Amino acid sequence: MGQNEVQGLDIDYDIILKYYSIEEVKERFGIWYSDAKRFLDKKGLSDQAVINTSRLGYAICDYFVDMIRMKEFHGIEHANLNKVYAYSCYWFVRRQPIQLVGDVEDGDLYINELFAVNNLIAKLRRHSSNADIIHKQSLLDLGKLWLYNFKFRVFTAQSLETAICSFFVANGNRSVSG
């Protein structure tokens, strides 16, 4: 892992291995990679897009570093799923690991943002106590709003966490604990 210079700052990713095993890091990488690969296959974009493993690796490292900072600051042992989903989504969109290598329809130009929205909506449905009665149009509208914000607005992992938490509260879940 070592050090990486980002925007003039030295970041030491070795700290991750003080808190997480290499197996945990590899597992998270594998999950994100396979989810992105499945998404590209499902959209029929496997020939027009590749997953840049270096960018994905940095997204994973940034995610883990944020988790460490948050756990230390709040004195918690485990982050809840609201935080996990928010920080995962944030770093995936920020690092842009899916790279277009061929021509695509205009609707697919923001492929990382599309993946993040689709992945996040699927996870919200899976963990919602009211998954059977959530109105499909409401989820589509939420997805469109997130996609617009990922493309054109400023967002943070914290603002995503608030939105995710709000979704669960509105659907009868107090919070999703991890």
Short mmCIF file of N, CA and C in Angstrom, two decimals:
data_model
loop_
_atom_site.label_atom_id
_atom_site.label_comp_id
_atom_site.label_asym_id
_atom_site.label_seq_id
_atom_site.Cartn_x
_atom_site.Cartn_y
_atom_site.Cartn_z
N MET A 1 0.83 -1.18 0.00
CA MET A 1 0.00 0.00 0.00
C MET A 1 0.87 1.24 0.00
N GLY A 2 1.59 1.48 1.06
CA GLY A 2 2.57 2.56 1.06
C GLY A 2 1.96 3.94 1.07
N GLN A 3 2.73 4.88 0.54
CA GLN A 3 2.28 6.27 0.55
C GLN A 3 1.86 6.69 -0.85
N ASN A 4 0.97 7.63 -0.89
CA ASN A 4 0.47 8.17 -2.12
C ASN A 4 0.36 9.69 -1.94
N GLU A 5 0.78 10.44 -2.94
CA GLU A 5 0.64 11.89 -2.85
C GLU A 5 -0.64 12.30 -3.56
N VAL A 6 -1.53 12.88 -2.80
CA VAL A 6 -2.82 13.32 -3.32
C VAL A 6 -2.96 14.80 -3.02
N GLN A 7 -3.13 15.59 -4.07
CA GLN A 7 -3.30 17.03 -3.93
C GLN A 7 -2.26 17.63 -2.99
N GLY A 8 -1.01 17.22 -3.14
CA GLY A 8 0.08 17.78 -2.36
C GLY A 8 0.22 17.22 -0.95
N LEU A 9 -0.62 16.27 -0.57
CA LEU A 9 -0.55 15.69 0.78
C LEU A 9 -0.04 14.26 0.69
N ASP A 10 0.83 13.89 1.61
CA ASP A 10 1.26 12.49 1.69
C ASP A 10 0.26 11.73 2.54
N ILE A 11 -0.26 10.66 1.99
CA ILE A 11 -1.21 9.82 2.71
C ILE A 11 -0.56 8.45 2.88
N ASP A 12 -0.49 7.99 4.11
CA ASP A 12 0.10 6.70 4.41
C ASP A 12 -1.02 5.67 4.58
N TYR A 13 -1.21 4.84 3.58
CA TYR A 13 -2.27 3.84 3.62
C TYR A 13 -1.91 2.64 4.49
N ASP A 14 -0.66 2.55 4.95
CA ASP A 14 -0.27 1.43 5.81
C ASP A 14 -1.07 1.41 7.11
N ILE A 15 -1.61 2.55 7.50
CA ILE A 15 -2.41 2.62 8.73
C ILE A 15 -3.60 1.66 8.66
N ILE A 16 -4.11 1.41 7.46
CA ILE A 16 -5.26 0.53 7.30
C ILE A 16 -4.96 -0.85 7.88
N LEU A 17 -3.75 -1.33 7.67
CA LEU A 17 -3.40 -2.68 8.11
C LEU A 17 -3.20 -2.78 9.63
N LYS A 18 -3.23 -1.64 10.32
CA LYS A 18 -3.21 -1.66 11.78
C LYS A 18 -4.61 -1.94 12.33
N TYR A 19 -5.63 -1.69 11.52
CA TYR A 19 -7.01 -1.82 11.96
C TYR A 19 -7.77 -2.95 11.25
N TYR A 20 -7.37 -3.22 10.02
CA TYR A 20 -8.05 -4.23 9.21
C TYR A 20 -7.02 -5.21 8.66
N SER A 21 -7.44 -6.45 8.48
CA SER A 21 -6.54 -7.45 7.89
C SER A 21 -6.50 -7.26 6.38
N ILE A 22 -5.45 -7.75 5.79
CA ILE A 22 -5.33 -7.68 4.33
C ILE A 22 -6.48 -8.46 3.68
N GLU A 23 -6.96 -9.50 4.35
CA GLU A 23 -8.09 -10.28 3.84
C GLU A 23 -9.35 -9.43 3.79
N GLU A 24 -9.56 -8.58 4.81
CA GLU A 24 -10.74 -7.70 4.82
C GLU A 24 -10.66 -6.68 3.68
N VAL A 25 -9.48 -6.16 3.45
CA VAL A 25 -9.29 -5.19 2.37
C VAL A 25 -9.53 -5.87 1.02
N LYS A 26 -8.95 -7.05 0.84
CA LYS A 26 -9.14 -7.79 -0.41
C LYS A 26 -10.60 -8.18 -0.62
N GLU A 27 -11.27 -8.55 0.47
CA GLU A 27 -12.68 -8.92 0.36
C GLU A 27 -13.51 -7.73 -0.10
N ARG A 28 -13.28 -6.57 0.49
CA ARG A 28 -14.02 -5.36 0.10
C ARG A 28 -13.73 -5.03 -1.36
N PHE A 29 -12.46 -5.14 -1.76
CA PHE A 29 -12.09 -4.90 -3.15
C PHE A 29 -12.87 -5.85 -4.06
N GLY A 30 -12.89 -7.13 -3.70
CA GLY A 30 -13.58 -8.13 -4.51
C GLY A 30 -15.07 -7.87 -4.65
N ILE A 31 -15.69 -7.44 -3.56
CA ILE A 31 -17.12 -7.13 -3.59
C ILE A 31 -17.39 -5.96 -4.52
N TRP A 32 -16.63 -4.87 -4.34
CA TRP A 32 -16.84 -3.70 -5.18
C TRP A 32 -16.56 -4.03 -6.65
N TYR A 33 -15.50 -4.79 -6.90
CA TYR A 33 -15.15 -5.16 -8.27
C TYR A 33 -16.26 -6.01 -8.90
N SER A 34 -16.70 -7.04 -8.19
CA SER A 34 -17.72 -7.93 -8.76
C SER A 34 -19.05 -7.22 -8.94
N ASP A 35 -19.42 -6.33 -8.02
CA ASP A 35 -20.65 -5.55 -8.18
C ASP A 35 -20.56 -4.66 -9.42
N ALA A 36 -19.43 -4.01 -9.61
CA ALA A 36 -19.26 -3.14 -10.78
C ALA A 36 -19.25 -3.96 -12.07
N LYS A 37 -18.60 -5.10 -12.04
CA LYS A 37 -18.54 -5.97 -13.22
C LYS A 37 -19.94 -6.46 -13.60
N ARG A 38 -20.71 -6.90 -12.60
CA ARG A 38 -22.08 -7.35 -12.84
C ARG A 38 -22.93 -6.22 -13.44
N PHE A 39 -22.74 -5.02 -12.92
CA PHE A 39 -23.47 -3.85 -13.42
C PHE A 39 -23.14 -3.61 -14.89
N LEU A 40 -21.86 -3.64 -15.24
CA LEU A 40 -21.45 -3.42 -16.63
C LEU A 40 -21.99 -4.51 -17.54
N ASP A 41 -21.94 -5.74 -17.07
CA ASP A 41 -22.47 -6.86 -17.86
C ASP A 41 -23.97 -6.70 -18.09
N LYS A 42 -24.69 -6.35 -17.04
CA LYS A 42 -26.15 -6.19 -17.11
C LYS A 42 -26.53 -5.07 -18.08
N LYS A 43 -25.74 -3.98 -18.10
CA LYS A 43 -26.01 -2.86 -19.00
C LYS A 43 -25.47 -3.11 -20.41
N GLY A 44 -24.75 -4.21 -20.61
CA GLY A 44 -24.19 -4.51 -21.92
C GLY A 44 -23.03 -3.61 -22.28
N LEU A 45 -22.29 -3.16 -21.25
CA LEU A 45 -21.18 -2.23 -21.49
C LEU A 45 -19.80 -2.84 -21.24
N SER A 46 -19.72 -4.14 -21.17
CA SER A 46 -18.44 -4.79 -20.86
C SER A 46 -17.36 -4.49 -21.89
N ASP A 47 -17.74 -4.24 -23.14
CA ASP A 47 -16.76 -3.93 -24.17
C ASP A 47 -16.43 -2.44 -24.25
N GLN A 48 -17.26 -1.59 -23.62
CA GLN A 48 -17.06 -0.15 -23.68
C GLN A 48 -16.48 0.43 -22.39
N ALA A 49 -16.36 -0.40 -21.37
CA ALA A 49 -15.88 0.10 -20.07
C ALA A 49 -15.02 -0.95 -19.38
N VAL A 50 -14.05 -0.46 -18.62
CA VAL A 50 -13.20 -1.34 -17.82
C VAL A 50 -13.17 -0.81 -16.39
N ILE A 51 -12.84 -1.69 -15.47
CA ILE A 51 -12.69 -1.28 -14.08
C ILE A 51 -11.21 -1.09 -13.83
N ASN A 52 -10.82 0.15 -13.57
CA ASN A 52 -9.43 0.47 -13.31
C ASN A 52 -9.13 0.03 -11.87
N THR A 53 -8.35 -1.03 -11.73
CA THR A 53 -8.11 -1.60 -10.40
C THR A 53 -7.29 -0.68 -9.50
N SER A 54 -6.46 0.17 -10.09
CA SER A 54 -5.71 1.13 -9.27
C SER A 54 -6.66 2.14 -8.64
N ARG A 55 -7.54 2.69 -9.45
CA ARG A 55 -8.52 3.65 -8.94
C ARG A 55 -9.44 2.99 -7.91
N LEU A 56 -9.84 1.77 -8.20
CA LEU A 56 -10.70 1.04 -7.25
C LEU A 56 -9.94 0.80 -5.95
N GLY A 57 -8.68 0.46 -6.05
CA GLY A 57 -7.85 0.25 -4.85
C GLY A 57 -7.75 1.51 -4.00
N TYR A 58 -7.58 2.66 -4.66
CA TYR A 58 -7.51 3.92 -3.90
C TYR A 58 -8.87 4.24 -3.26
N ALA A 59 -9.95 3.94 -3.97
CA ALA A 59 -11.28 4.17 -3.39
C ALA A 59 -11.46 3.31 -2.14
N ILE A 60 -11.02 2.07 -2.20
CA ILE A 60 -11.12 1.16 -1.05
C ILE A 60 -10.28 1.69 0.11
N CYS A 61 -9.06 2.09 -0.19
CA CYS A 61 -8.18 2.62 0.86
C CYS A 61 -8.75 3.89 1.48
N ASP A 62 -9.25 4.79 0.65
CA ASP A 62 -9.85 6.02 1.18
C ASP A 62 -11.05 5.71 2.06
N TYR A 63 -11.84 4.74 1.65
CA TYR A 63 -13.00 4.31 2.44
C TYR A 63 -12.54 3.81 3.81
N PHE A 64 -11.55 2.92 3.84
CA PHE A 64 -11.07 2.37 5.11
C PHE A 64 -10.44 3.44 6.00
N VAL A 65 -9.70 4.36 5.42
CA VAL A 65 -9.10 5.44 6.21
C VAL A 65 -10.21 6.28 6.85
N ASP A 66 -11.25 6.59 6.09
CA ASP A 66 -12.37 7.34 6.66
C ASP A 66 -13.06 6.56 7.79
N MET A 67 -13.22 5.26 7.60
CA MET A 67 -13.84 4.43 8.65
C MET A 67 -12.99 4.46 9.93
N ILE A 68 -11.69 4.39 9.76
CA ILE A 68 -10.78 4.43 10.93
C ILE A 68 -10.91 5.76 11.65
N ARG A 69 -10.86 6.85 10.90
CA ARG A 69 -10.98 8.18 11.50
C ARG A 69 -12.30 8.33 12.24
N MET A 70 -13.38 7.88 11.62
CA MET A 70 -14.69 8.01 12.22
C MET A 70 -14.80 7.18 13.51
N LYS A 71 -14.30 5.95 13.47
CA LYS A 71 -14.36 5.09 14.65
C LYS A 71 -13.54 5.67 15.79
N GLU A 72 -12.37 6.20 15.47
CA GLU A 72 -11.53 6.81 16.51
C GLU A 72 -12.19 8.07 17.08
N PHE A 73 -12.72 8.90 16.22
CA PHE A 73 -13.32 10.16 16.66
C PHE A 73 -14.55 9.91 17.54
N HIS A 74 -15.40 8.97 17.12
CA HIS A 74 -16.64 8.71 17.85
C HIS A 74 -16.50 7.62 18.91
N GLY A 75 -15.34 6.99 18.97
CA GLY A 75 -15.14 5.94 19.95
C GLY A 75 -16.06 4.75 19.74
N ILE A 76 -16.28 4.39 18.49
CA ILE A 76 -17.14 3.25 18.19
C ILE A 76 -16.31 2.11 17.61
N GLU A 77 -16.82 0.91 17.79
CA GLU A 77 -16.09 -0.26 17.27
C GLU A 77 -16.52 -0.59 15.85
N HIS A 78 -17.81 -0.44 15.56
CA HIS A 78 -18.34 -0.79 14.24
C HIS A 78 -19.17 0.37 13.70
N ALA A 79 -19.02 0.66 12.43
CA ALA A 79 -19.84 1.67 11.77
C ALA A 79 -21.17 1.03 11.36
N ASN A 80 -22.26 1.79 11.45
CA ASN A 80 -23.53 1.24 11.01
C ASN A 80 -23.60 1.24 9.49
N LEU A 81 -24.59 0.55 8.95
CA LEU A 81 -24.68 0.42 7.49
C LEU A 81 -24.94 1.75 6.80
N ASN A 82 -25.60 2.69 7.47
CA ASN A 82 -25.78 4.02 6.87
C ASN A 82 -24.42 4.61 6.51
N LYS A 83 -23.48 4.52 7.43
CA LYS A 83 -22.13 5.05 7.20
C LYS A 83 -21.39 4.23 6.13
N VAL A 84 -21.49 2.92 6.23
CA VAL A 84 -20.80 2.04 5.27
C VAL A 84 -21.28 2.35 3.85
N TYR A 85 -22.58 2.41 3.68
CA TYR A 85 -23.12 2.69 2.34
C TYR A 85 -22.74 4.08 1.85
N ALA A 86 -22.85 5.07 2.73
CA ALA A 86 -22.55 6.45 2.33
C ALA A 86 -21.09 6.61 1.94
N TYR A 87 -20.19 6.12 2.76
CA TYR A 87 -18.76 6.29 2.48
C TYR A 87 -18.33 5.44 1.28
N SER A 88 -18.91 4.27 1.13
CA SER A 88 -18.61 3.44 -0.05
C SER A 88 -19.02 4.16 -1.32
N CYS A 89 -20.24 4.64 -1.32
CA CYS A 89 -20.77 5.34 -2.49
C CYS A 89 -19.95 6.59 -2.79
N TYR A 90 -19.66 7.36 -1.76
CA TYR A 90 -18.90 8.59 -1.92
C TYR A 90 -17.55 8.32 -2.59
N TRP A 91 -16.80 7.36 -2.06
CA TRP A 91 -15.46 7.13 -2.59
C TRP A 91 -15.49 6.48 -3.97
N PHE A 92 -16.52 5.68 -4.25
CA PHE A 92 -16.62 5.12 -5.59
C PHE A 92 -16.83 6.24 -6.60
N VAL A 93 -17.74 7.14 -6.32
CA VAL A 93 -18.00 8.25 -7.24
C VAL A 93 -16.80 9.18 -7.31
N ARG A 94 -16.18 9.43 -6.19
CA ARG A 94 -15.03 10.35 -6.16
C ARG A 94 -13.83 9.82 -6.95
N ARG A 95 -13.54 8.52 -6.83
CA ARG A 95 -12.36 7.95 -7.49
C ARG A 95 -12.60 7.47 -8.92
N GLN A 96 -13.86 7.32 -9.32
CA GLN A 96 -14.20 6.99 -10.71
C GLN A 96 -13.47 5.75 -11.24
N PRO A 97 -13.62 4.59 -10.61
CA PRO A 97 -12.87 3.42 -11.07
C PRO A 97 -13.35 2.81 -12.39
N ILE A 98 -14.60 3.05 -12.77
CA ILE A 98 -15.06 2.54 -14.06
C ILE A 98 -14.65 3.55 -15.12
N GLN A 99 -13.88 3.08 -16.08
CA GLN A 99 -13.35 3.94 -17.14
C GLN A 99 -13.96 3.54 -18.49
N LEU A 100 -14.49 4.51 -19.20
CA LEU A 100 -15.04 4.25 -20.53
C LEU A 100 -13.90 4.13 -21.53
N VAL A 101 -13.93 3.09 -22.35
CA VAL A 101 -12.89 2.88 -23.35
C VAL A 101 -13.49 2.83 -24.76
N GLY A 102 -14.79 2.97 -24.84
CA GLY A 102 -15.48 2.96 -26.13
C GLY A 102 -16.63 3.93 -26.09
N ASP A 103 -17.25 4.10 -27.25
CA ASP A 103 -18.39 5.00 -27.33
C ASP A 103 -19.59 4.40 -26.61
N VAL A 104 -20.30 5.26 -25.90
CA VAL A 104 -21.51 4.85 -25.19
C VAL A 104 -22.60 5.88 -25.44
N GLU A 105 -23.82 5.51 -25.15
CA GLU A 105 -24.95 6.45 -25.22
C GLU A 105 -24.71 7.57 -24.21
N ASP A 106 -25.27 8.72 -24.47
CA ASP A 106 -25.12 9.86 -23.57
C ASP A 106 -25.55 9.51 -22.14
N GLY A 107 -26.58 8.70 -22.00
CA GLY A 107 -27.09 8.32 -20.69
C GLY A 107 -26.11 7.50 -19.87
N ASP A 108 -25.09 6.96 -20.52
CA ASP A 108 -24.11 6.13 -19.82
C ASP A 108 -22.78 6.85 -19.60
N LEU A 109 -22.69 8.12 -19.96
CA LEU A 109 -21.43 8.85 -19.81
C LEU A 109 -21.01 8.96 -18.34
N TYR A 110 -21.96 9.06 -17.45
CA TYR A 110 -21.67 9.14 -16.02
C TYR A 110 -21.81 7.76 -15.41
N ILE A 111 -21.01 6.84 -15.88
CA ILE A 111 -21.15 5.43 -15.54
C ILE A 111 -20.89 5.15 -14.06
N ASN A 112 -19.93 5.82 -13.46
CA ASN A 112 -19.66 5.61 -12.03
C ASN A 112 -20.82 6.09 -11.17
N GLU A 113 -21.38 7.22 -11.54
CA GLU A 113 -22.53 7.74 -10.82
C GLU A 113 -23.74 6.82 -10.99
N LEU A 114 -23.95 6.31 -12.20
CA LEU A 114 -25.03 5.36 -12.45
C LEU A 114 -24.87 4.10 -11.61
N PHE A 115 -23.65 3.59 -11.59
CA PHE A 115 -23.39 2.39 -10.78
C PHE A 115 -23.69 2.67 -9.31
N ALA A 116 -23.19 3.79 -8.79
CA ALA A 116 -23.37 4.10 -7.38
C ALA A 116 -24.84 4.20 -7.01
N VAL A 117 -25.63 4.86 -7.85
CA VAL A 117 -27.06 5.00 -7.59
C VAL A 117 -27.74 3.63 -7.62
N ASN A 118 -27.48 2.85 -8.65
CA ASN A 118 -28.10 1.52 -8.76
C ASN A 118 -27.73 0.63 -7.59
N ASN A 119 -26.46 0.65 -7.22
CA ASN A 119 -25.97 -0.17 -6.11
C ASN A 119 -26.60 0.27 -4.80
N LEU A 120 -26.67 1.57 -4.58
CA LEU A 120 -27.23 2.10 -3.34
C LEU A 120 -28.73 1.81 -3.23
N ILE A 121 -29.46 2.01 -4.30
CA ILE A 121 -30.90 1.73 -4.28
C ILE A 121 -31.16 0.25 -3.99
N ALA A 122 -30.38 -0.63 -4.61
CA ALA A 122 -30.54 -2.07 -4.36
C ALA A 122 -30.29 -2.40 -2.89
N LYS A 123 -29.28 -1.78 -2.30
CA LYS A 123 -28.98 -2.03 -0.89
C LYS A 123 -30.07 -1.48 0.02
N LEU A 124 -30.60 -0.32 -0.31
CA LEU A 124 -31.67 0.26 0.49
C LEU A 124 -32.90 -0.65 0.47
N ARG A 125 -33.24 -1.14 -0.69
CA ARG A 125 -34.39 -2.06 -0.79
C ARG A 125 -34.16 -3.33 0.02
N ARG A 126 -32.96 -3.85 -0.07
CA ARG A 126 -32.63 -5.10 0.62
C ARG A 126 -32.73 -4.96 2.14
N HIS A 127 -32.43 -3.79 2.66
CA HIS A 127 -32.41 -3.60 4.11
C HIS A 127 -33.63 -2.84 4.65
N SER A 128 -34.58 -2.58 3.80
CA SER A 128 -35.76 -1.86 4.25
C SER A 128 -36.80 -2.84 4.78
N SER A 129 -37.37 -2.52 5.92
CA SER A 129 -38.41 -3.39 6.49
C SER A 129 -39.69 -3.34 5.67
N ASN A 130 -39.83 -2.32 4.84
CA ASN A 130 -41.03 -2.17 4.02
C ASN A 130 -40.72 -2.36 2.53
N ALA A 131 -39.76 -3.21 2.21
CA ALA A 131 -39.31 -3.35 0.83
C ALA A 131 -40.45 -3.72 -0.12
N ASP A 132 -41.43 -4.47 0.37
CA ASP A 132 -42.53 -4.89 -0.50
C ASP A 132 -43.50 -3.77 -0.82
N ILE A 133 -43.58 -2.76 0.05
CA ILE A 133 -44.56 -1.70 -0.17
C ILE A 133 -43.94 -0.37 -0.61
N ILE A 134 -42.61 -0.33 -0.70
CA ILE A 134 -41.97 0.90 -1.17
C ILE A 134 -42.41 1.13 -2.61
N HIS A 135 -42.91 2.27 -2.88
CA HIS A 135 -43.39 2.60 -4.20
C HIS A 135 -42.22 2.67 -5.17
N LYS A 136 -42.30 1.89 -6.24
CA LYS A 136 -41.21 1.84 -7.22
C LYS A 136 -40.89 3.22 -7.78
N GLN A 137 -41.90 4.02 -8.04
CA GLN A 137 -41.67 5.36 -8.59
C GLN A 137 -40.91 6.24 -7.61
N SER A 138 -41.17 6.07 -6.31
CA SER A 138 -40.45 6.85 -5.30
C SER A 138 -38.96 6.53 -5.34
N LEU A 139 -38.63 5.25 -5.48
CA LEU A 139 -37.22 4.86 -5.57
C LEU A 139 -36.59 5.38 -6.85
N LEU A 140 -37.33 5.33 -7.94
CA LEU A 140 -36.80 5.88 -9.19
C LEU A 140 -36.54 7.38 -9.06
N ASP A 141 -37.47 8.07 -8.42
CA ASP A 141 -37.29 9.51 -8.21
C ASP A 141 -36.08 9.80 -7.32
N LEU A 142 -35.91 9.01 -6.26
CA LEU A 142 -34.75 9.17 -5.38
C LEU A 142 -33.46 8.92 -6.16
N GLY A 143 -33.45 7.85 -6.96
CA GLY A 143 -32.28 7.55 -7.78
C GLY A 143 -31.94 8.67 -8.75
N LYS A 144 -32.97 9.23 -9.39
CA LYS A 144 -32.75 10.35 -10.32
C LYS A 144 -32.19 11.57 -9.59
N LEU A 145 -32.69 11.82 -8.40
CA LEU A 145 -32.19 12.95 -7.61
C LEU A 145 -30.73 12.74 -7.23
N TRP A 146 -30.40 11.54 -6.76
CA TRP A 146 -29.01 11.25 -6.42
C TRP A 146 -28.11 11.36 -7.64
N LEU A 147 -28.55 10.80 -8.76
CA LEU A 147 -27.74 10.87 -9.98
C LEU A 147 -27.48 12.33 -10.36
N TYR A 148 -28.51 13.15 -10.33
CA TYR A 148 -28.34 14.58 -10.63
C TYR A 148 -27.33 15.22 -9.68
N ASN A 149 -27.47 14.92 -8.40
CA ASN A 149 -26.56 15.50 -7.41
C ASN A 149 -25.13 15.01 -7.60
N PHE A 150 -24.96 13.73 -7.90
CA PHE A 150 -23.61 13.19 -8.13
C PHE A 150 -22.97 13.85 -9.35
N LYS A 151 -23.78 14.17 -10.35
CA LYS A 151 -23.27 14.76 -11.57
C LYS A 151 -23.00 16.26 -11.45
N PHE A 152 -23.89 16.99 -10.77
CA PHE A 152 -23.87 18.44 -10.88
C PHE A 152 -23.79 19.21 -9.56
N ARG A 153 -23.87 18.55 -8.44
CA ARG A 153 -23.90 19.25 -7.17
C ARG A 153 -22.77 18.80 -6.26
N VAL A 154 -22.53 19.57 -5.24
CA VAL A 154 -21.55 19.22 -4.22
C VAL A 154 -22.23 18.27 -3.24
N PHE A 155 -21.58 17.17 -2.93
CA PHE A 155 -22.10 16.24 -1.95
C PHE A 155 -20.93 15.69 -1.15
N THR A 156 -21.24 15.22 0.03
CA THR A 156 -20.23 14.64 0.90
C THR A 156 -20.72 13.27 1.36
N ALA A 157 -19.83 12.52 1.94
CA ALA A 157 -20.23 11.24 2.54
C ALA A 157 -21.24 11.49 3.65
N GLN A 158 -21.06 12.59 4.36
CA GLN A 158 -21.98 12.90 5.46
C GLN A 158 -23.37 13.26 4.94
N SER A 159 -23.45 13.99 3.84
CA SER A 159 -24.77 14.32 3.29
C SER A 159 -25.45 13.06 2.75
N LEU A 160 -24.67 12.15 2.19
CA LEU A 160 -25.24 10.87 1.74
C LEU A 160 -25.74 10.05 2.93
N GLU A 161 -24.97 10.06 4.00
CA GLU A 161 -25.38 9.33 5.20
C GLU A 161 -26.71 9.88 5.73
N THR A 162 -26.86 11.18 5.73
CA THR A 162 -28.11 11.80 6.18
C THR A 162 -29.27 11.38 5.28
N ALA A 163 -29.05 11.37 3.98
CA ALA A 163 -30.10 10.97 3.04
C ALA A 163 -30.49 9.51 3.24
N ILE A 164 -29.50 8.65 3.43
CA ILE A 164 -29.77 7.22 3.64
C ILE A 164 -30.54 7.02 4.94
N CYS A 165 -30.11 7.68 5.99
CA CYS A 165 -30.79 7.60 7.28
C CYS A 165 -32.24 8.09 7.14
N SER A 166 -32.43 9.18 6.42
CA SER A 166 -33.77 9.72 6.20
C SER A 166 -34.66 8.73 5.46
N PHE A 167 -34.09 8.05 4.49
CA PHE A 167 -34.84 7.03 3.76
C PHE A 167 -35.35 5.96 4.71
N PHE A 168 -34.47 5.47 5.57
CA PHE A 168 -34.87 4.41 6.49
C PHE A 168 -35.90 4.90 7.51
N VAL A 169 -35.74 6.11 7.99
CA VAL A 169 -36.72 6.67 8.93
C VAL A 169 -38.08 6.79 8.26
N ALA A 170 -38.09 7.29 7.02
CA ALA A 170 -39.35 7.45 6.29
C ALA A 170 -40.03 6.12 6.00
N ASN A 171 -39.26 5.05 5.97
CA ASN A 171 -39.81 3.73 5.67
C ASN A 171 -39.97 2.87 6.93
N GLY A 172 -39.94 3.50 8.08
CA GLY A 172 -40.24 2.78 9.30
C GLY A 172 -39.06 2.13 9.99
N ASN A 173 -37.87 2.29 9.46
CA ASN A 173 -36.68 1.77 10.12
C ASN A 173 -36.05 2.91 10.92
N ARG A 174 -35.76 2.67 12.18
CA ARG A 174 -35.10 3.72 12.96
C ARG A 174 -33.72 4.00 12.42
N SER A 175 -32.98 2.97 12.18
CA SER A 175 -31.64 3.07 11.63
C SER A 175 -31.20 1.67 11.27
N VAL A 176 -30.27 1.59 10.38
CA VAL A 176 -29.71 0.29 10.05
C VAL A 176 -28.39 0.19 10.77
N SER A 177 -28.30 -0.73 11.71
CA SER A 177 -27.06 -0.86 12.46
C SER A 177 -26.16 -1.89 11.79
N GLY A 178 -24.87 -1.72 11.96
CA GLY A 178 -23.92 -2.64 11.33
C GLY A 178 -23.15 -3.42 12.33
#
